[in-house]
């Protein structure tokens, strides 16, 4: 993969990791449109996911610092409760990711039909979430379990992780801004855990020819992630998810139509 394609896919990852349109689905669509096969697929995925996790930390640096200060008080305070909820929300995705790792990898091989169908499901979720009334309710422990399950389901290409978790949280009656905050923070430990696992697995290999494209993809994903994360928080607050619902519906139908056209040919 050359540097230009790496930048394009990095921007796609950075934007769609936070916008509720499925980063995994759009990466697969992007590779299909660009006509590229990412031979160093796992390494590229690790690099751009690290970039978006880093952009999350930058945007929520004050929240994370407050959370860490509260945890180091070693008391059962609000920060400790929030950390436990995040931990609970990680469990379903961690179980699915470890148990069905190979099966999930197989789905990320240009499966455009699956991406199209899952994007339509994302569109439906976003539509109903956008219609939900805003409240001041915090995410509860039982909510964290359900949101965690939705995050596990969002491991399918085409199901938006942020879209699924924010929509689920809002449909459970939680405050929209708090739902977005919880959604973005809950994925950071999971991403770093997955990155650590991939690094120590010994399956990642880097040669000098990959340094420039991977660096370009990292920077593109990081900058795009900063923009998208900030934008998404404001959009959720203003109940603008219906726009993304329509977008996912249109892209999903186009993807399904494309597969039908290719099959017919």
PDB file of C-alpha atoms in Angstrom, residues 2 26 45 49 110 130 139 142 144 148 160 198 201 205 221 229 236 248 255:
ATOM      1  CA  UNK A   2       1.422   3.364  -1.007  1.00  0.00           C
ATOM      2  CA  UNK A  26     -15.842   2.070   5.654  1.00  0.00           C
ATOM      3  CA  UNK A  45      -5.064  -1.738  11.820  1.00  0.00           C
ATOM      4  CA  UNK A  49      -6.425   2.266  16.013  1.00  0.00           C
ATOM      5  CA  UNK A 110     -13.950  -7.542   1.328  1.00  0.00           C
ATOM      6  CA  UNK A 130     -32.245  10.440  17.472  1.00  0.00           C
ATOM      7  CA  UNK A 139     -25.165   5.185  32.899  1.00  0.00           C
ATOM      8  CA  UNK A 142     -26.928  -2.791  34.221  1.00  0.00           C
ATOM      9  CA  UNK A 144     -22.990  -0.850  31.177  1.00  0.00           C
ATOM     10  CA  UNK A 148     -21.039  -3.669  26.386  1.00  0.00           C
ATOM     11  CA  UNK A 160     -20.840   1.344  14.010  1.00  0.00           C
ATOM     12  CA  UNK A 198      -1.245  -8.118  18.757  1.00  0.00           C
ATOM     13  CA  UNK A 201       1.624 -12.260  19.644  1.00  0.00           C
ATOM     14  CA  UNK A 205       6.382  -7.525  11.271  1.00  0.00           C
ATOM     15  CA  UNK A 221      -6.047   8.988  11.532  1.00  0.00           C
ATOM     16  CA  UNK A 229     -14.489  13.170  18.202  1.00  0.00           C
ATOM     17  CA  UNK A 236     -25.134  13.989  19.813  1.00  0.00           C
ATOM     18  CA  UNK A 248     -25.715   4.767   6.541  1.00  0.00           C
ATOM     19  CA  UNK A 255     -23.007  -1.470  -1.191  1.00  0.00           C
TER      20      UNK A 255
END
